[in-house]
mmCIF file of C-alpha atoms in Angstrom:
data_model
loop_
_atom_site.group_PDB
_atom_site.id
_atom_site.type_symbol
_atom_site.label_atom_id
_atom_site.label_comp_id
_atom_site.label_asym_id
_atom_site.label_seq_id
_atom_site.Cartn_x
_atom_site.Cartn_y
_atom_site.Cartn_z
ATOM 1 C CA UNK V 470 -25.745 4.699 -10.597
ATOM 2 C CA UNK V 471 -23.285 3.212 -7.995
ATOM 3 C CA UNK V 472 -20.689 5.679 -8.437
ATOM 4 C CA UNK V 473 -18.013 4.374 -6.232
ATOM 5 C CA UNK V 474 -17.897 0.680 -8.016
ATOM 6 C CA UNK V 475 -18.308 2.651 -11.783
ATOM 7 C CA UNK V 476 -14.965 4.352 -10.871
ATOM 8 C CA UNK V 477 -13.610 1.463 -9.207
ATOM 9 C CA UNK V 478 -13.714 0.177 -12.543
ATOM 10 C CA UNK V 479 -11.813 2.690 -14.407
ATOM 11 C CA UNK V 480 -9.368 2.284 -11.468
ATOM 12 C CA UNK V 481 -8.998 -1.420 -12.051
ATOM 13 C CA UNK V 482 -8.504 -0.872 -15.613
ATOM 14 C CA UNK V 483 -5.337 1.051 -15.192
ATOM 15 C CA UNK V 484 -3.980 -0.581 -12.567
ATOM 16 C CA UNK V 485 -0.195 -1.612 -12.611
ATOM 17 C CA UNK V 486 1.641 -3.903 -10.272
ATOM 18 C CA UNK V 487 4.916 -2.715 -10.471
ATOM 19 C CA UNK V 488 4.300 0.883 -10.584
ATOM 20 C CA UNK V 489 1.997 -0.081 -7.260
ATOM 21 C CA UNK V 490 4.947 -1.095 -5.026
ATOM 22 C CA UNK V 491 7.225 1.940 -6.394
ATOM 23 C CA UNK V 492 4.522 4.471 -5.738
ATOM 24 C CA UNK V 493 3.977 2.818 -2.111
ATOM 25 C CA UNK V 494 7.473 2.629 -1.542
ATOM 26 C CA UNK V 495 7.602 6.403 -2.620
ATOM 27 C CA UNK V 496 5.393 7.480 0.096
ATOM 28 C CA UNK V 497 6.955 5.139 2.619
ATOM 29 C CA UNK V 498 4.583 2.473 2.656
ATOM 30 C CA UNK V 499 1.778 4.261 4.426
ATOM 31 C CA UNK V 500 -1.191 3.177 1.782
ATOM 32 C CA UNK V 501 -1.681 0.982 -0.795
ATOM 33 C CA UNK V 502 -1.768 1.632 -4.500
ATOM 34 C CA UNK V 503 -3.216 0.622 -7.953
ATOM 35 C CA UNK V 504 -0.508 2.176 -9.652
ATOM 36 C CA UNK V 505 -2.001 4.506 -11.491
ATOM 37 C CA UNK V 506 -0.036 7.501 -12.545
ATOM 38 C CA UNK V 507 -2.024 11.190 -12.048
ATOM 39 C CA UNK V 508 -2.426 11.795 -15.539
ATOM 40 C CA UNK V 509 -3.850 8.465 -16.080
ATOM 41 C CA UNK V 510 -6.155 9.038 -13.223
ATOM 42 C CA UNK V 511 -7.480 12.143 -13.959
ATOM 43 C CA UNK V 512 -8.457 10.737 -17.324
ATOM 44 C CA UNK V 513 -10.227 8.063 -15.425
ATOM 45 C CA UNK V 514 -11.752 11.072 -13.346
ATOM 46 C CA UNK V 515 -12.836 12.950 -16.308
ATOM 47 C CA UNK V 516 -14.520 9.737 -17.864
ATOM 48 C CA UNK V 517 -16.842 9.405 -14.231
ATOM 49 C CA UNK V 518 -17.553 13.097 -14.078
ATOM 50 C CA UNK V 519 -18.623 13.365 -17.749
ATOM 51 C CA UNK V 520 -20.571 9.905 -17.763
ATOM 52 C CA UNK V 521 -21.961 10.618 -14.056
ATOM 53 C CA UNK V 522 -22.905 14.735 -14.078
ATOM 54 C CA UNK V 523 -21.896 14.327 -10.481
ATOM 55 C CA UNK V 524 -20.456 17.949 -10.692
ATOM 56 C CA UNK V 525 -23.606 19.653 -11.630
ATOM 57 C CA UNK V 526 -24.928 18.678 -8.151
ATOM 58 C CA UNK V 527 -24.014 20.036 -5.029
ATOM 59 C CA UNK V 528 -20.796 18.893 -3.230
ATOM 60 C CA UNK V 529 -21.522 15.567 -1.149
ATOM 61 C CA UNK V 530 -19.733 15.315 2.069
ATOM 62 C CA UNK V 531 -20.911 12.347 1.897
ATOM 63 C CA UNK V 532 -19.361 10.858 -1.397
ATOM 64 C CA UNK V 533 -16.227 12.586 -0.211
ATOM 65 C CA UNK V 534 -16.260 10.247 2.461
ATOM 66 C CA UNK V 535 -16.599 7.698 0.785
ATOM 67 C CA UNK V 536 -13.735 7.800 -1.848
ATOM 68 C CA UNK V 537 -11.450 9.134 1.451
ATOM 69 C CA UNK V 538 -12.213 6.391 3.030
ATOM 70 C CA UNK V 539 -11.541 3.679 0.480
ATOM 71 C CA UNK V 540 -8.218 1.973 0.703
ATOM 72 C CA UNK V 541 -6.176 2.813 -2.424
ATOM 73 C CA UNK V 542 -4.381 6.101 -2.232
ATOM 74 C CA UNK V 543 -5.376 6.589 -5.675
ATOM 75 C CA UNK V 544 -8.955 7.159 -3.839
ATOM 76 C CA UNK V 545 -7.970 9.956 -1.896
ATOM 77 C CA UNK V 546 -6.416 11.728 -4.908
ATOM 78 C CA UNK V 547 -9.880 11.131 -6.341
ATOM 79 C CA UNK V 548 -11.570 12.431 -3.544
ATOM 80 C CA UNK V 549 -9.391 15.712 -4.227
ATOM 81 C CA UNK V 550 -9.986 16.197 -7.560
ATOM 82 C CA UNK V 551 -13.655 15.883 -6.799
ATOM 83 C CA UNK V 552 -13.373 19.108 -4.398
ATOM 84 C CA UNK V 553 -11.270 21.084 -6.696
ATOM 85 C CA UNK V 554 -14.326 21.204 -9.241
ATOM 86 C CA UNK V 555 -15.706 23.505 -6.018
ATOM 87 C CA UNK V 556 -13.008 25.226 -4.725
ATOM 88 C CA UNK V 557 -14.664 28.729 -5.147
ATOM 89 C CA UNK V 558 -18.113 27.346 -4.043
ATOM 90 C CA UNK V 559 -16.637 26.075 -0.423
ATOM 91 C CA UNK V 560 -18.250 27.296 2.169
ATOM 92 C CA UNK V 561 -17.175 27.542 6.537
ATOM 93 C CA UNK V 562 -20.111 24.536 6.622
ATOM 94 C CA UNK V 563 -17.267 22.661 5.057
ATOM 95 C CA UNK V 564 -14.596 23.203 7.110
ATOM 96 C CA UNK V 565 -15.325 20.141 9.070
ATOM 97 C CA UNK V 566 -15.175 18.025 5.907
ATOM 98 C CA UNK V 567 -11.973 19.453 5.252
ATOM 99 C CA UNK V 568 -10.656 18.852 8.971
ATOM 100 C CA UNK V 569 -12.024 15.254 8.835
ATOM 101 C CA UNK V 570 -9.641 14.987 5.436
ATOM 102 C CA UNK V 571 -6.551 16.344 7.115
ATOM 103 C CA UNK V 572 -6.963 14.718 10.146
ATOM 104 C CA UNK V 573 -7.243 11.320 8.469
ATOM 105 C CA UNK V 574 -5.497 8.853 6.551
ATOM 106 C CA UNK V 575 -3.126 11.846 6.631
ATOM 107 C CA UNK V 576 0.203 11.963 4.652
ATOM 108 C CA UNK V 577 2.311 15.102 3.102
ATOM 109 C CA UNK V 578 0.664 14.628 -0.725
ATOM 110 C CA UNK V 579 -3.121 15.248 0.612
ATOM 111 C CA UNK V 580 -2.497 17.764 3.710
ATOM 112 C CA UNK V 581 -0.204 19.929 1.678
ATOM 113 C CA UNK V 582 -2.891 19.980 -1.173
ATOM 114 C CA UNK V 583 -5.852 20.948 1.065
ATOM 115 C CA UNK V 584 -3.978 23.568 2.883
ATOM 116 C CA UNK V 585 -2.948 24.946 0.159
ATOM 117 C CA UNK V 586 -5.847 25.204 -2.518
ATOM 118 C CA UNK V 587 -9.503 24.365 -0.134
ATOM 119 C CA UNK V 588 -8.286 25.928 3.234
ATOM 120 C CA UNK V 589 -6.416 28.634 1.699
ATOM 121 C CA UNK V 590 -9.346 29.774 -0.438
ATOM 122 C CA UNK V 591 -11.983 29.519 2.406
ATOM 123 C CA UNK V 592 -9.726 31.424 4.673
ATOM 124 C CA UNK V 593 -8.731 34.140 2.346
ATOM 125 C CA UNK V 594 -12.374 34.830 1.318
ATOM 126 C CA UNK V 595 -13.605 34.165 5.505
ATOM 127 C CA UNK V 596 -10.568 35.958 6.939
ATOM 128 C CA UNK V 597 -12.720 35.924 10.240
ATOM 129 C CA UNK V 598 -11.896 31.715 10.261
ATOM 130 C CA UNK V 599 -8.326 33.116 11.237
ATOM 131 C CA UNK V 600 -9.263 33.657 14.561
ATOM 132 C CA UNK V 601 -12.045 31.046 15.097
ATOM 133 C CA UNK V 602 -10.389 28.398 13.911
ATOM 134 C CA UNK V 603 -6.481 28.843 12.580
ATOM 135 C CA UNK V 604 -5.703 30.236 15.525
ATOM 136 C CA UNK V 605 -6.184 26.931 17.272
ATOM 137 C CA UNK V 606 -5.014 24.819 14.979
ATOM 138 C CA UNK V 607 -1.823 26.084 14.744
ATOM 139 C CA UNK V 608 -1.038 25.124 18.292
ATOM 140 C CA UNK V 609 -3.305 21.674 18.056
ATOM 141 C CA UNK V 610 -1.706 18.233 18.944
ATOM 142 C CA UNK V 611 -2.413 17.105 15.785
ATOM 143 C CA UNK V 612 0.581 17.896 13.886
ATOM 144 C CA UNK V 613 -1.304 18.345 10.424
ATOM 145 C CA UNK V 614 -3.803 20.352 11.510
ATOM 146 C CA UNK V 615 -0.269 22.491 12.775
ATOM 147 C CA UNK V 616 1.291 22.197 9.434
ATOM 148 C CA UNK V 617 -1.668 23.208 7.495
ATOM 149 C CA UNK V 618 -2.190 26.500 9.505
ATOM 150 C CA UNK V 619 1.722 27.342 8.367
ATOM 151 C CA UNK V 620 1.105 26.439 4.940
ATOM 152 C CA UNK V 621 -2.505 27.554 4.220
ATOM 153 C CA UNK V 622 -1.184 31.221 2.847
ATOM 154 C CA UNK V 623 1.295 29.479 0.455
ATOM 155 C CA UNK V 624 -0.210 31.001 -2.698
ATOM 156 C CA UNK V 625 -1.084 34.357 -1.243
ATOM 157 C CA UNK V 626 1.764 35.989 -2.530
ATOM 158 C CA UNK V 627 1.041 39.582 -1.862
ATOM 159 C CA UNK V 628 -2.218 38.571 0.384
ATOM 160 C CA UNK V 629 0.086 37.382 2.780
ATOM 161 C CA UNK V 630 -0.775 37.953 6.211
ATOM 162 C CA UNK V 631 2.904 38.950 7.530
ATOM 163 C CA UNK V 632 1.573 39.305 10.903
ATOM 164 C CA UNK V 633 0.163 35.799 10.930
ATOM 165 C CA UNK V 634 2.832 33.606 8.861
ATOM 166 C CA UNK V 635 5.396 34.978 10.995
ATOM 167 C CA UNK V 636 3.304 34.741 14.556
ATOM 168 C CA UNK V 637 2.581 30.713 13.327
ATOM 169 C CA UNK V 638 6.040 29.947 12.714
ATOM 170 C CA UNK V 639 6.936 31.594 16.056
ATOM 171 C CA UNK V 640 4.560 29.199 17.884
ATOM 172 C CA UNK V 641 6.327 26.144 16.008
ATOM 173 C CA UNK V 642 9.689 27.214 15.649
ATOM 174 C CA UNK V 643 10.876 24.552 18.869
ATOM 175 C CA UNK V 644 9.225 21.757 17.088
ATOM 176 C CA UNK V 645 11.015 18.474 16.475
ATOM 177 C CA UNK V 646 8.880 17.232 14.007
ATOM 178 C CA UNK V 647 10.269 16.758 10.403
ATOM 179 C CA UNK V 648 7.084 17.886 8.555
ATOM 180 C CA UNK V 649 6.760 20.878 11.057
ATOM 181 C CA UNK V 650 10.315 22.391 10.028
ATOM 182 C CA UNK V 651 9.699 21.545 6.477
ATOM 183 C CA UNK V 652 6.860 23.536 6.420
ATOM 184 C CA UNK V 653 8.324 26.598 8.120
ATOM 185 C CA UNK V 654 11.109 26.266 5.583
ATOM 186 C CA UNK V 655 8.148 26.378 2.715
ATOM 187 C CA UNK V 656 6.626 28.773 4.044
ATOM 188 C CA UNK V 657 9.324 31.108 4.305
ATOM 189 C CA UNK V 658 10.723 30.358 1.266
ATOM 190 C CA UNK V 659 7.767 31.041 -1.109
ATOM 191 C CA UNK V 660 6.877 34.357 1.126
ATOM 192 C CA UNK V 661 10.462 35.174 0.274
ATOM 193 C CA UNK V 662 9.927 35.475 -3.713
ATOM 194 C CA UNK V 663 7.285 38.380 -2.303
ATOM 195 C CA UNK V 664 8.956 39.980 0.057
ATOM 196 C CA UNK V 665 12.774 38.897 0.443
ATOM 197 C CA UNK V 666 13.710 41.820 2.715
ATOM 198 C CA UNK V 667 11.238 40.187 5.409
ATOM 199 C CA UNK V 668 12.110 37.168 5.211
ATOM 200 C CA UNK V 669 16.138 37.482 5.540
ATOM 201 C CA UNK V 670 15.404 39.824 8.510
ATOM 202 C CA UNK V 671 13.297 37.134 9.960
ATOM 203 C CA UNK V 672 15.428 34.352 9.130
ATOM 204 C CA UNK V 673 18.154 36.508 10.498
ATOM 205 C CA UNK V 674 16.640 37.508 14.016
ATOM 206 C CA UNK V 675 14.410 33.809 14.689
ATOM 207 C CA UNK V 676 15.988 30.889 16.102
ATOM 208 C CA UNK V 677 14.604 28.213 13.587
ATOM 209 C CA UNK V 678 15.681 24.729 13.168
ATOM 210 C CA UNK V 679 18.984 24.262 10.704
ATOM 211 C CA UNK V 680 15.817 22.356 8.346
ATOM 212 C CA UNK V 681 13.829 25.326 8.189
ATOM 213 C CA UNK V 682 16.139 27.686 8.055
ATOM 214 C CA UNK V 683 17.976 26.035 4.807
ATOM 215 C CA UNK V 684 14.531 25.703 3.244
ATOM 216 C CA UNK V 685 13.617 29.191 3.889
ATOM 217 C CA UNK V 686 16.525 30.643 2.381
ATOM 218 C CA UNK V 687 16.558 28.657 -0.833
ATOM 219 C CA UNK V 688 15.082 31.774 -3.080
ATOM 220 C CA UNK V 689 17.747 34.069 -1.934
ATOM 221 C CA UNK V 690 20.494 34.698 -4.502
ATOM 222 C CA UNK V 691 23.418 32.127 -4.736
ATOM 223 C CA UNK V 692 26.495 33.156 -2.218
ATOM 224 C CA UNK V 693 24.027 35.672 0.039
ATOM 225 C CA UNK V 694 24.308 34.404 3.879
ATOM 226 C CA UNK V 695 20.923 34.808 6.376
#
């Protein structure tokens, strides 16, 4: 079966115009769009996966790559929901795959995803790719690959590597960069609904940017200062 021109089907299907240009608009006009709404795609998801049986194969890098690299963002998205059907199965062999997918056709909607669900789950269960590979990313040129090492602990809750969140924001703190202090500010603030005490005290003592600092602080009762 041709998979990519079976779901490029379903895609065409439920294509809309008008919700096209407001969901392009949305994310600034960086991709184009069918217009399909994510509930409406992921039924068009589950239809492929259940007439396909892609998912009782391995994961192809290689099909991946090919949804990614489609030109509809609704292809991407696709190419997301494919990996979240292996999440727990990811291995470090991967992490290229997920690099490439960062580093690529790269808005806030993908990056934030894969930081968040595939490279937080790798690292948490490889804790060793912390110092082979976050470690450098964190301080890379490429200011995704930078964002995702602050945000790849976001659902750690009490996992939470203090010594590392805290060390990566440190290294970013003089950035300039919009998505950089946002994610600092993210950071912070959903570390804070674990550990508040930490947080204010960092807050207090770091020189962020006004961004970051505002974000961080949002989980802190109404009327308390940092």
């Amino acid at each position: 079966m041709d998979y990519i021109n079976r779901l490029k089907q379903l895609f065409e299907n439920e294509k809309n115009e008008e919700q096209a240009v407001a969901m392009a608009r949305y994310m600034k006009n960086q991709f184009p769009f069918y217009g399909i709404k994510t509930p409406e795609r992921r039924k068009c998801m589950s239809v492929f996966f259940k007439e396909t049986g892609i998912l009782a194969m391995p994961l192809s890098h290689e099909f991946c790559l090919k949804l990614w690299n489609m030109p509809e963002r609704e292809w991407q998205n696709a190419a997301l929901d494919y990996l979240a059907n292996y999440i727990d199965k990811l291995e470090v062999k991967d992490l290229p795959l997920l690099k490439t997918l960062i580093t690529t056709k790269s808005w806030w909607d993908t990056v934030d995803m894969i930081a968040s669900k595939q490279v937080g789950n790798l690292v948490l269960r490889n804790p060793d790719l912390i110092d082979t590979i976050m470690n450098d990313w964190v301080i890379d040129n490429n200011m995704w690959l930078r964002r995702t090492a602050i945000l790849f602990q976001l659902s750690y809750k009490g996992q939470t590597n203090e010594r590392i969140l805290y060390d990566y924001i440190l290294k970013n703190a003089d950035s300039k960069e919009f998505f950089i202090q946002k994610a600092i500010g993210w950071a912070l603030r959903e570390y804070s609904k674990t550990d508040p005490e930490s947080v204010k005290n960092f807050i207090k003592k770091t020189e962020l940017a006004p961004l970051s600092r505002r974000e961080g602080s949002k989980h802190f009762l109404k009327g308390e200062t940092v």
